[in-house]
Amino acid sequence: MAIIQTSNLQYTFSKGPDLIFPSIEAEENSELLILGNSGTGKTTLLHLLAGLRKPMAGNVEVNGIRLSSLSGAALDRFRGKNIGVVFQTSHFVQSLSVIDNIMLAPYFSGNKVSKSDAEKMLDRLNILAKKNKKTSSLSVGEQQRVAIARALLNNPSLILADEPTSALDDQNAKEVLNLLREQTHALKAALLIVTHDNRLKDEVKQRIELTASKS
Amino acid sequence: MKIIFIAWKNCWQKAGATTLTLLLLSFGVGIISMMLLLENQLSEKFNKNIKDIDFVLGAKGSPLQLILANVYHIDAPTGNIKVSEAQRIIKNPTVKEAIPLAYGDNYEGWRIVGTTPRYAEFYEVKLKEGKVFETPFEVTVGSYAAKELGLTIGKTFKSNHGLDKEGEQEEGHDQLFTVVGIYEASGTVIDRLILTPVESIWEVHNHGDHEAEAHTAIVSAEEHDAEVAHHDHTAEEDVHAAEEGHDHAEDEHAHEEEREVTAYLLIKRLPMAPMILPQLVKNTNMQLALPAIEINRLNENFGIGMSVVKAVAILIMIISFLSVFISLYNALRERQYELAILRTLGGRRIQLFILILLEGFFMVALGLIIGLVLSRVGITMLSDMAKDSFHDEFNAFIFLPQEYYLVGITLGLGVVASLLPALRAFFMDISKTLSND
């Protein structure tokens, strides 16, 4: 069964062209790169897939459940449990330490994850030493790793990454990509990376290109 | 981890803004609470001590001073009046009872008041131990004075002339006063006075003839017994007691023509006393002051000052609520991404709403607690000052019903100040916020 499946997704901003997206399907242990220049609706697509925004037309199904059939708190919960999202720049609750920040994921989604599980995750991403630091004291690369740890801690079946590497140098970009892939395999999840970062093109075989739609 | 924990941590993320808010709020709350405590205790003290005293008869001067000196024992007396001259007023049928007060001496700065046992009875102050003074140079001491002076039954002391302990040492008298009893604590002026028969004061100052003194003392003791027996007042007994007072006055008249006292506390028998008595003091050296009126006047003057202080405190509190609002609102702008992330992680709208409300609540609650502690510290300091200058104290460790309102209103306004930022968090469009990245 496909982890994520979309059909005829469409979105229109009040002052903008209609965005019509190609269908997407991803299975366990799969990687999909969604490429596109700015203005092609990359981030919009990612938000539609994550259920952060409702499409004008079409459907998103995650683990066989239509996101449009969920609403409000139920959708928030579903997203928290099933979808891990990594953003371009990582945002954290400034007042909390690294470990407390990643523990937010199980807390808000209602999953039972122990602190030692969280520490194992940090260890896998090589940032366990920083667990009691404030996130603002970390380097950008370290922050991105904490963000990945947070996205993965709930064992999501779908991992969405929005430009996860574009703020990073080559070395860090490579590392982050590798980490995402490793963890995706470890969790038997599907990984979708939305990016315009050409460095990733050659790394991922399966890709979809978004083009600016003519309206 | 709980939302409460996140909210608490967030409060201290912007330590500067939070500290400023706390300072403002705690000062506002502190001043208001202190005013409430002061007002409450002052008016309680005033009202308790005024009791049923209708008039104070004393020497001419400021009526307020006469009241403060003779009812509250916190100001210097206006002077003395002749016992013989006062008879015309205290024997008047409209007067039910007259309690003499004679000043002149102190012990270690605590006032020794020459009076009759009726004085303490009038305030319903009971004996804790020993007995009530009967003969000259016996004293019965108020609870607070006894505690502070370390006086116990059987102890003797020499008095100093005047009302202040300083600079009067060389004028000290030779006669020894003996403690024969201690009163129970009552919250009235009796607590901080040393009571003795009027004759003690006369004797100390006149070295007059002993027999006359002793006689009067016995008379007043007898009267005291009679009064105790008729403690429950009925109309019939009132008349009876008044007759006794009358006899007593005549006795004094017969024996002490030139005697002086500082004042008489008068309790009226008939409602027309306020019309009749002032006529009688005309063209004398005496005046008749009404405690209720003078204290009202004092409260009015005092009240203006208190109102100004309260208004300032309320202003400070309003500013502090604005500060709560502004700091939450500003933080919201800076923290919109982290709030959006919380939603992405599965956080519900209502959880973000509660988070912001809690942050405001914590700031306000903390400011409130600090403010209430501050006011207690302030009252304790004031109490120490009052102890030095008036031998009186304030209780800093009570919680007034009005303070529950203060707590309720402050917390309520805190919630109101956080409501708009919290609603903004509730209605935030996460996708839009994250797209502005």
XYZ file of C-alpha atoms in Angstrom:
652
model
C 0.000 0.000 0.000
C 1.228 3.411 -0.825
C 2.096 5.584 2.106
C 1.109 8.712 0.262
C -1.005 9.131 -2.786
C -2.339 12.309 -4.362
C -4.632 12.961 -7.241
C -5.407 16.137 -9.155
C -4.122 18.465 -6.472
C -4.890 22.077 -7.170
C -4.379 25.265 -5.266
C -4.965 28.889 -6.140
C -3.792 31.903 -4.175
C -6.050 34.901 -4.371
C -3.455 36.814 -6.394
C -1.705 34.169 -8.375
C -1.943 31.505 -11.051
C -3.671 28.167 -10.523
C -1.201 25.669 -9.221
C -1.885 22.240 -10.664
C 0.308 19.516 -9.251
C 1.254 16.181 -10.765
C 0.070 13.083 -8.942
C 2.420 11.715 -6.378
C 2.706 8.244 -5.008
C 5.325 6.897 -2.631
C 5.774 3.568 -0.921
C 7.688 2.263 2.048
C 11.416 2.764 1.806
C 11.061 5.063 -1.164
C 12.624 8.417 -1.877
C 11.128 11.087 -4.036
C 12.653 14.392 -4.978
C 10.282 17.159 -6.003
C 12.223 19.777 -7.868
C 11.126 23.176 -8.976
C 12.207 26.789 -9.174
C 10.663 29.428 -7.011
C 7.088 30.232 -7.921
C 6.278 26.669 -8.894
C 4.469 26.060 -5.631
C 6.973 23.706 -3.979
C 6.251 24.818 -0.447
C 2.541 24.973 -1.154
C 2.625 21.376 -2.327
C 4.482 20.310 0.803
C 1.938 22.082 2.994
C -0.886 20.362 1.104
C 0.775 16.992 1.621
C 1.233 17.712 5.324
C -2.349 18.854 5.715
C -1.242 22.344 6.721
C -3.298 23.771 3.877
C -6.438 22.513 2.203
C -6.397 21.984 -1.547
C -9.000 23.637 -3.813
C -9.386 20.362 -5.632
C -8.012 16.852 -5.445
C -7.093 14.579 -2.595
C -4.228 13.639 -0.373
C -4.264 10.207 1.183
C -1.764 9.277 3.849
C -1.760 5.670 5.040
C -5.096 5.270 3.355
C -6.727 8.160 5.121
C -7.976 11.168 3.259
C -6.650 14.315 4.927
C -9.777 16.184 3.838
C -11.876 13.814 5.960
C -10.075 15.023 9.076
C -10.438 18.431 10.556
C -9.170 20.629 13.317
C -7.614 18.854 16.245
C -7.957 15.421 14.626
C -5.914 16.549 11.636
C -3.276 18.089 13.917
C -3.027 14.803 15.811
C -2.885 12.720 12.644
C -0.116 14.891 11.237
C 1.802 14.683 14.503
C 1.640 10.898 14.569
C 2.150 10.065 10.895
C 4.065 12.844 9.241
C 7.479 14.221 10.148
C 8.300 17.581 8.613
C 11.745 19.128 8.274
C 11.823 22.759 7.229
C 14.442 24.792 5.434
C 15.360 26.767 8.489
C 14.776 25.034 11.714
C 12.624 26.758 14.250
C 12.647 25.701 17.848
C 11.075 26.801 21.081
C 13.860 29.156 22.083
C 13.381 28.734 25.784
C 13.806 24.964 25.746
C 16.886 22.748 25.526
C 17.608 20.444 22.571
C 16.195 17.368 24.290
C 13.067 19.199 25.471
C 12.533 20.543 21.963
C 12.518 17.124 20.363
C 10.322 15.774 23.176
C 7.689 18.268 21.994
C 6.943 15.941 19.073
C 5.651 13.009 21.132
C 4.021 15.389 23.627
C 1.907 17.238 21.096
C 1.050 14.184 18.991
C 0.136 12.123 22.041
C 2.717 9.426 21.307
C 4.497 7.621 24.099
C 8.200 8.158 23.618
C 10.602 7.968 26.529
C 13.426 10.351 27.137
C 15.916 7.566 26.546
C 14.368 6.968 23.112
C 14.873 10.648 22.424
C 18.487 10.393 23.545
C 19.035 7.390 21.278
C 17.692 9.434 18.405
C 20.048 12.296 19.203
C 22.865 9.798 19.419
C 22.016 8.400 15.986
C 22.226 11.918 14.617
C 25.465 12.545 16.460
C 24.286 15.454 18.602
C 23.702 13.765 21.924
C 26.460 15.851 23.492
C 24.372 18.966 22.904
C 21.159 17.661 24.427
C 21.042 20.189 27.267
C 22.123 23.158 25.170
C 19.740 25.844 23.998
C 19.054 25.420 20.289
C 20.221 28.945 19.541
C 23.754 28.002 20.591
C 24.003 25.322 17.904
C 25.443 25.723 14.409
C 23.057 25.671 11.447
C 24.091 22.115 10.574
C 23.519 20.975 14.150
C 20.163 22.712 14.240
C 19.094 20.910 11.089
C 20.047 17.606 12.699
C 17.966 18.441 15.766
C 15.079 19.282 13.439
C 15.472 15.877 11.762
C 15.573 14.183 15.155
C 12.354 15.965 16.079
C 10.688 14.970 12.793
C 11.664 11.337 13.219
C 11.094 10.789 16.916
C 7.440 9.818 16.432
C 8.404 7.112 13.924
C 6.369 8.746 11.148
C 5.601 6.794 8.004
C 5.946 9.891 5.863
C 8.859 12.300 6.071
C 8.472 15.602 4.289
C 11.493 17.819 3.933
C 11.231 21.373 2.636
C 14.558 22.571 1.286
C 16.399 20.714 4.039
C 19.814 21.411 2.548
C 19.651 24.774 0.840
C 20.919 26.674 3.884
C 23.845 24.302 4.323
C 27.312 24.031 2.801
C 28.208 21.036 0.627
C 29.586 18.979 3.481
C 26.586 19.513 5.736
C 24.113 19.163 2.882
C 25.495 15.756 2.074
C 25.405 14.680 5.687
C 21.822 15.827 6.169
C 20.669 14.031 3.054
C 22.399 10.865 4.156
C 20.869 11.111 7.598
C 17.391 11.562 6.143
C 17.839 8.554 3.890
C 19.275 6.358 6.620
C 16.503 7.164 9.020
C 13.860 6.718 6.349
C 15.139 3.218 5.776
C 15.389 2.540 9.448
C 11.749 3.568 9.911
C 10.554 1.968 6.663
C 9.042 5.307 5.788
C 8.622 7.307 2.614
C 10.818 10.353 2.135
C 9.716 13.323 0.046
C 12.170 16.134 -0.443
C 10.973 19.371 -1.961
C 13.864 21.456 -3.194
C 15.469 23.579 -5.852
C 18.889 22.487 -4.631
C 20.611 21.029 -7.697
C 23.182 19.295 -5.530
C 20.510 16.737 -4.643
C 19.520 16.002 -8.243
C 22.151 13.399 -8.792
C 21.654 11.794 -5.409
C 18.023 10.759 -5.694
C 16.838 8.739 -8.635
C 13.099 9.230 -8.386
C 12.130 12.810 -9.061
C 9.291 14.962 -10.180
C 9.810 18.376 -11.694
C 7.338 21.115 -11.056
C 6.935 23.713 -13.750
C 5.387 27.097 -13.498
C 1.852 26.725 -14.747
C 0.501 29.052 -17.368
C -2.677 30.630 -16.322
C 6.600 17.791 29.618
C 3.552 19.908 29.923
C 2.297 23.119 28.400
C 2.733 24.633 31.849
C 6.435 23.856 31.689
C 6.807 25.413 28.239
C 4.890 28.507 29.343
C 7.053 28.877 32.442
C 10.251 28.531 30.391
C 8.937 31.032 27.856
C 8.354 33.609 30.596
C 12.061 33.652 31.289
C 13.134 33.593 27.659
C 12.578 37.360 27.596
C 13.909 37.923 31.092
C 14.240 41.680 30.674
C 10.647 42.313 29.619
C 9.346 39.847 32.201
C 11.344 41.484 34.992
C 10.029 44.917 34.053
C 6.467 43.613 34.025
C 6.993 41.912 37.366
C 8.472 45.052 38.908
C 5.557 47.203 37.787
C 2.938 44.707 38.814
C 4.456 43.871 42.178
C 4.774 47.558 43.072
C 1.208 48.237 42.044
C -0.142 45.268 43.951
C 2.182 45.914 46.888
C 1.092 49.518 47.362
C -2.609 48.708 47.065
C -2.374 45.785 49.451
C -0.385 47.876 51.922
C -2.973 50.663 51.772
C -5.746 48.123 52.353
C -3.948 46.636 55.350
C -3.160 50.046 56.814
C -6.632 51.446 56.258
C -8.263 48.389 57.703
C -6.130 48.260 60.808
C -6.171 51.995 61.431
C -9.929 52.212 61.190
C -10.283 49.124 63.333
C -8.046 50.681 65.958
C -9.903 53.978 65.783
C -13.340 52.443 65.935
C -12.497 49.982 68.658
C -11.149 52.769 70.838
C -13.934 55.243 70.180
C -16.441 52.668 71.329
C -19.321 54.500 73.025
C -17.442 57.588 74.050
C -19.751 60.458 73.120
C -17.674 63.377 74.350
C -14.267 64.131 75.703
C -14.176 66.963 78.207
C -10.776 68.588 78.500
C -8.773 71.778 78.396
C -9.206 74.219 75.541
C -7.053 73.636 72.481
C -7.296 71.622 69.340
C -10.278 69.270 69.642
C -8.506 66.710 67.476
C -5.494 66.835 69.764
C -7.770 66.354 72.771
C -9.235 63.244 71.159
C -5.906 61.859 69.987
C -4.363 62.386 73.408
C -7.192 61.053 75.534
C -8.910 58.460 73.394
C -5.937 57.106 71.447
C -3.082 58.224 73.680
C -0.883 59.224 70.771
C -0.657 63.013 71.126
C 0.272 65.346 73.971
C -2.674 66.404 76.147
C -4.078 69.906 75.734
C -3.638 70.667 79.427
C -5.496 69.980 82.654
C -8.934 70.919 83.904
C -10.104 71.428 87.477
C -12.142 68.581 88.886
C -14.374 71.086 90.692
C -15.087 72.964 87.516
C -15.883 69.792 85.592
C -18.549 68.746 88.088
C -21.141 70.980 86.480
C -20.873 68.967 83.294
C -20.312 65.453 84.555
C -23.163 65.788 87.065
C -25.548 66.917 84.374
C -28.475 64.494 84.091
C -27.816 63.988 80.383
C -24.492 62.389 81.253
C -24.610 58.726 82.085
C -21.015 58.168 82.972
C -17.764 60.123 83.220
C -14.403 58.401 83.347
C -11.528 60.590 84.561
C -8.108 60.447 82.909
C -5.093 62.049 84.572
C -1.752 62.230 82.852
C 1.579 63.369 84.023
C 3.916 60.457 84.265
C 5.454 57.716 82.241
C 7.573 54.676 82.788
C 10.193 54.138 80.108
C 8.024 56.207 77.760
C 4.840 54.198 78.441
C 2.017 56.360 79.675
C 0.768 56.031 83.202
C -2.880 57.029 83.294
C -4.687 57.900 86.477
C -8.282 56.720 86.174
C -10.864 54.441 87.721
C -11.299 50.693 87.147
C -14.290 51.627 84.996
C -11.876 52.686 82.257
C -10.767 49.118 81.452
C -14.254 47.752 82.088
C -15.641 50.216 79.640
C -13.490 48.623 76.922
C -14.484 45.180 78.219
C -10.881 44.362 78.962
C -10.527 41.466 81.360
C -7.816 40.776 83.852
C -5.264 38.182 82.875
C -3.714 37.890 86.303
C -3.605 39.709 89.626
C -6.209 42.306 90.491
C -7.376 45.708 89.464
C -5.619 48.659 91.159
C -7.349 49.917 94.286
C -5.105 52.189 96.263
C -2.652 54.853 95.076
C 0.569 53.551 93.549
C -0.954 50.273 92.601
C -0.929 49.785 88.863
C -2.608 47.363 86.509
C -0.732 47.103 83.251
C -1.994 46.587 79.693
C -0.833 43.366 78.051
C 1.403 44.937 75.412
C 3.029 47.368 77.836
C 3.605 44.563 80.324
C 5.219 42.409 77.663
C 7.448 45.167 76.310
C 8.435 46.491 79.737
C 8.818 43.045 81.238
C 6.455 43.947 84.079
C 5.076 41.159 86.199
C 2.978 41.163 89.359
C 4.873 42.439 92.369
C 7.398 44.433 90.354
C 7.901 48.029 91.347
C 9.126 51.017 89.371
C 9.625 54.744 89.602
C 7.826 56.992 87.186
C 9.264 59.830 85.158
C 7.533 63.132 84.808
C 5.977 63.942 81.470
C 5.135 61.656 78.600
C 8.546 61.054 77.056
C 11.205 58.979 78.653
C 14.018 61.146 77.272
C 15.288 64.204 79.122
C 13.022 63.731 82.094
C 15.253 61.537 84.179
C 16.258 64.183 86.681
C 12.631 64.982 87.267
C 11.837 61.418 88.231
C 9.657 60.883 91.259
C 10.595 58.924 94.322
C 7.342 57.090 94.866
C 7.383 53.454 93.819
C 4.529 52.089 91.763
C 3.677 48.417 92.326
C 2.253 46.150 89.675
C -0.823 44.397 91.079
C -2.376 43.094 87.866
C -2.018 42.547 84.139
C -4.861 42.952 81.658
C -5.608 40.581 78.841
C -4.756 41.642 75.304
C -7.794 43.356 73.778
C -6.656 45.326 70.770
C -7.699 48.547 72.499
C -5.614 51.365 73.931
C -5.644 49.671 77.318
C -3.040 47.235 75.937
C -0.380 49.917 75.898
C -1.241 51.847 79.056
C -0.334 51.584 82.702
C -3.453 52.260 84.759
C -3.444 53.534 88.314
C -5.914 55.384 90.548
C -6.186 59.092 89.750
C -4.925 59.721 93.259
C -1.513 58.297 92.392
C -0.998 61.062 89.877
C -2.239 63.741 92.305
C -0.032 62.429 95.055
C 3.046 62.257 92.904
C 2.625 65.857 91.901
C 1.071 67.509 94.980
C 2.283 65.405 97.866
C -1.109 66.247 99.247
C -2.892 64.929 102.315
C -3.041 61.173 102.429
C -6.334 60.574 104.121
C -8.392 62.311 101.515
C -6.714 60.301 98.799
C -7.294 56.993 100.495
C -10.935 57.831 101.028
C -11.567 58.593 97.396
C -9.818 55.450 96.382
C -12.148 53.391 98.536
C -15.166 55.132 97.106
C -14.092 54.379 93.581
C -13.379 50.814 94.482
C -16.881 50.437 95.864
C -18.311 51.940 92.766
C -16.287 49.513 90.748
C -17.839 46.571 92.593
C -21.286 47.934 92.000
C -20.611 48.295 88.319
C -19.334 44.781 87.993
C -22.430 43.420 89.665
C -24.644 45.303 87.215
C -22.765 44.457 84.150
C -25.768 43.684 81.973
C -27.334 47.017 81.390
C -31.055 47.367 81.598
C -32.822 50.661 81.731
C -33.324 50.285 85.447
C -29.725 49.498 86.090
C -28.646 52.367 83.956
C -30.401 54.751 86.252
C -28.920 53.029 89.215
C -25.411 53.193 87.825
C -25.889 56.809 86.989
C -26.929 57.568 90.523
C -23.770 55.972 91.725
C -21.744 58.017 89.272
C -23.554 61.007 90.622
C -22.690 60.128 94.209
C -19.152 59.539 93.201
C -18.941 62.936 91.586
C -20.281 64.567 94.710
C -17.714 62.792 96.768
C -14.965 64.099 94.545
C -16.469 67.512 94.755
C -16.396 67.431 98.517
C -12.854 66.286 98.864
C -10.831 67.509 95.977
C -11.676 71.093 95.214
C -8.354 71.869 93.670
C -7.687 68.552 92.067
C -7.008 68.436 88.338
C -7.419 65.798 85.682
C -6.541 65.828 81.992
C -9.911 64.856 80.666
C -13.194 63.077 81.255
C -14.557 60.567 78.818
C -18.334 61.110 78.786
C -21.081 58.689 77.865
C -24.440 60.350 77.351
C -27.649 59.148 78.903
C -30.110 61.237 76.942
C -30.130 62.097 73.262
C -30.305 65.818 73.968
C -26.889 65.815 75.587
C -25.222 67.264 72.460
C -27.558 70.258 72.711
C -27.205 70.882 76.398
C -23.616 70.096 77.296
C -21.867 72.526 74.917
C -23.820 75.357 76.610
C -22.307 74.362 79.942
C -18.693 74.595 78.784
C -19.167 78.085 77.363
C -17.095 80.694 79.172
C -14.913 78.079 80.867
C -11.386 76.908 80.155
C -12.826 73.628 79.079
C -13.957 72.240 75.749
C -16.155 69.371 74.736
C -14.930 67.389 71.744
C -16.881 64.727 69.835
C -14.612 61.824 68.952
C -16.790 60.623 66.081
C -16.678 64.016 64.383
C -12.979 64.603 64.933
C -12.055 61.147 63.694
C -14.256 61.595 60.650
C -12.395 64.791 59.931
C -9.092 63.020 60.395
C -10.192 60.156 58.152
C -11.221 62.618 55.484
C -7.805 64.250 55.435
C -6.106 60.930 55.690
C -8.418 59.500 53.065
C -7.362 62.062 50.455
C -3.749 61.049 50.872
C -4.646 57.381 50.725
C -6.742 57.933 47.597
C -3.857 59.652 45.837
C -1.495 56.801 46.700
C -4.088 54.264 45.575
C -4.665 56.112 42.305
C -0.935 56.042 41.610
C -0.838 52.332 42.428
C -3.758 51.620 40.108
C -1.981 53.565 37.362
C 1.138 51.465 37.889
C -0.983 48.342 37.652
C -2.629 49.485 34.424
C 0.818 50.111 32.959
C 1.893 46.678 34.096
C -1.083 45.031 32.383
C -0.169 46.956 29.231
C 3.331 45.635 29.706
C 2.017 42.066 29.945
C 0.014 42.614 26.781
C 2.841 44.240 24.836
C 5.459 41.710 25.827
C 3.206 38.794 24.877
C 2.194 40.454 21.641
C 5.746 41.267 20.642
C 6.936 37.819 21.598
C 4.178 36.386 19.458
C 5.553 38.078 16.383
C 9.024 36.776 17.075
C 7.745 33.352 17.995
C 5.199 32.781 15.228
C 7.436 30.152 13.623
C 7.901 28.182 16.764
C 4.166 28.240 17.342
C 3.598 27.061 13.774
C 6.082 24.245 14.391
C 4.163 23.190 17.496
C 1.080 22.887 15.321
C 3.014 20.877 12.735
C 4.085 18.520 15.508
C 0.459 17.845 16.303
C -0.287 20.682 18.692
C -3.909 21.836 18.582
C -5.092 25.426 18.345
C -6.478 25.308 21.844
C -3.102 24.190 23.189
C -1.381 27.246 21.735
C -4.153 29.421 23.106
C -3.642 27.950 26.570
C 0.129 28.288 26.246
C -0.058 32.039 25.664
C -2.709 32.532 28.359
C -0.552 30.623 30.831
C 2.457 32.789 30.042
C 0.438 35.890 30.870
C -1.016 34.209 33.917
C 2.413 33.250 35.251
C 3.720 36.786 34.919
C 0.680 38.227 36.661
C 0.566 35.570 39.374
C 4.244 36.010 40.128
C 3.892 39.787 40.247
C 0.922 39.346 42.538
C 2.781 37.099 44.959
C 5.821 39.379 45.040
C 3.518 42.370 45.570
C 1.698 40.746 48.484
C 5.029 39.819 50.096
C 6.320 43.358 49.524
C 3.300 44.845 51.263
C 3.872 42.585 54.281
C 7.498 43.664 54.428
C 6.347 47.286 54.214
C 3.802 46.850 56.992
C 6.379 45.133 59.198
C 8.695 48.100 58.735
C 5.880 50.552 59.449
C 4.940 48.515 62.472
C 8.462 48.838 63.833
C 8.226 52.596 63.380
C 4.825 52.701 65.054
C 6.242 50.638 67.887
C 8.933 53.238 68.492
C 6.730 56.292 68.291
C 3.277 55.122 69.489
C 3.923 51.863 71.283
C 1.543 50.355 68.835
C 1.934 47.856 66.071
C 0.345 46.629 62.855
C -0.261 43.034 61.995
C 1.465 42.255 58.702
C 0.382 38.651 58.564
C -3.326 38.826 58.006
C -5.145 38.412 54.730
C -8.049 40.795 54.224
C -11.206 39.925 52.289
C -10.488 42.955 50.101
C -7.221 41.327 49.148
C -9.120 38.378 47.694
C -10.731 40.914 45.384
C -7.311 42.341 44.610
C -6.052 38.852 43.745
C -9.159 38.049 41.686
C -9.153 41.327 39.774
C -5.430 41.174 39.080
C -5.558 37.597 37.799
C -8.671 38.418 35.793
C -7.067 41.443 34.153
C -3.960 39.356 33.522
C -6.080 36.897 31.563
C -7.735 39.761 29.684
C -4.325 41.220 28.795
C -3.199 37.833 27.453
C -6.453 37.123 25.657
C -5.758 38.979 22.434
C -2.257 37.506 21.939
C -3.685 34.073 22.800
C -6.497 34.467 20.272
C -3.997 35.468 17.636
C -2.077 32.278 18.349
C -5.350 30.356 18.139
C -6.284 31.738 14.727
C -2.791 31.686 13.259
C -2.544 30.353 9.707
C 0.374 27.958 10.047
C 0.905 27.401 6.359
C 1.101 31.113 5.681
C 3.433 31.652 8.600
C 5.765 28.885 7.474
C 5.672 30.106 3.850
C 7.009 33.493 4.908
C 10.152 31.712 5.850
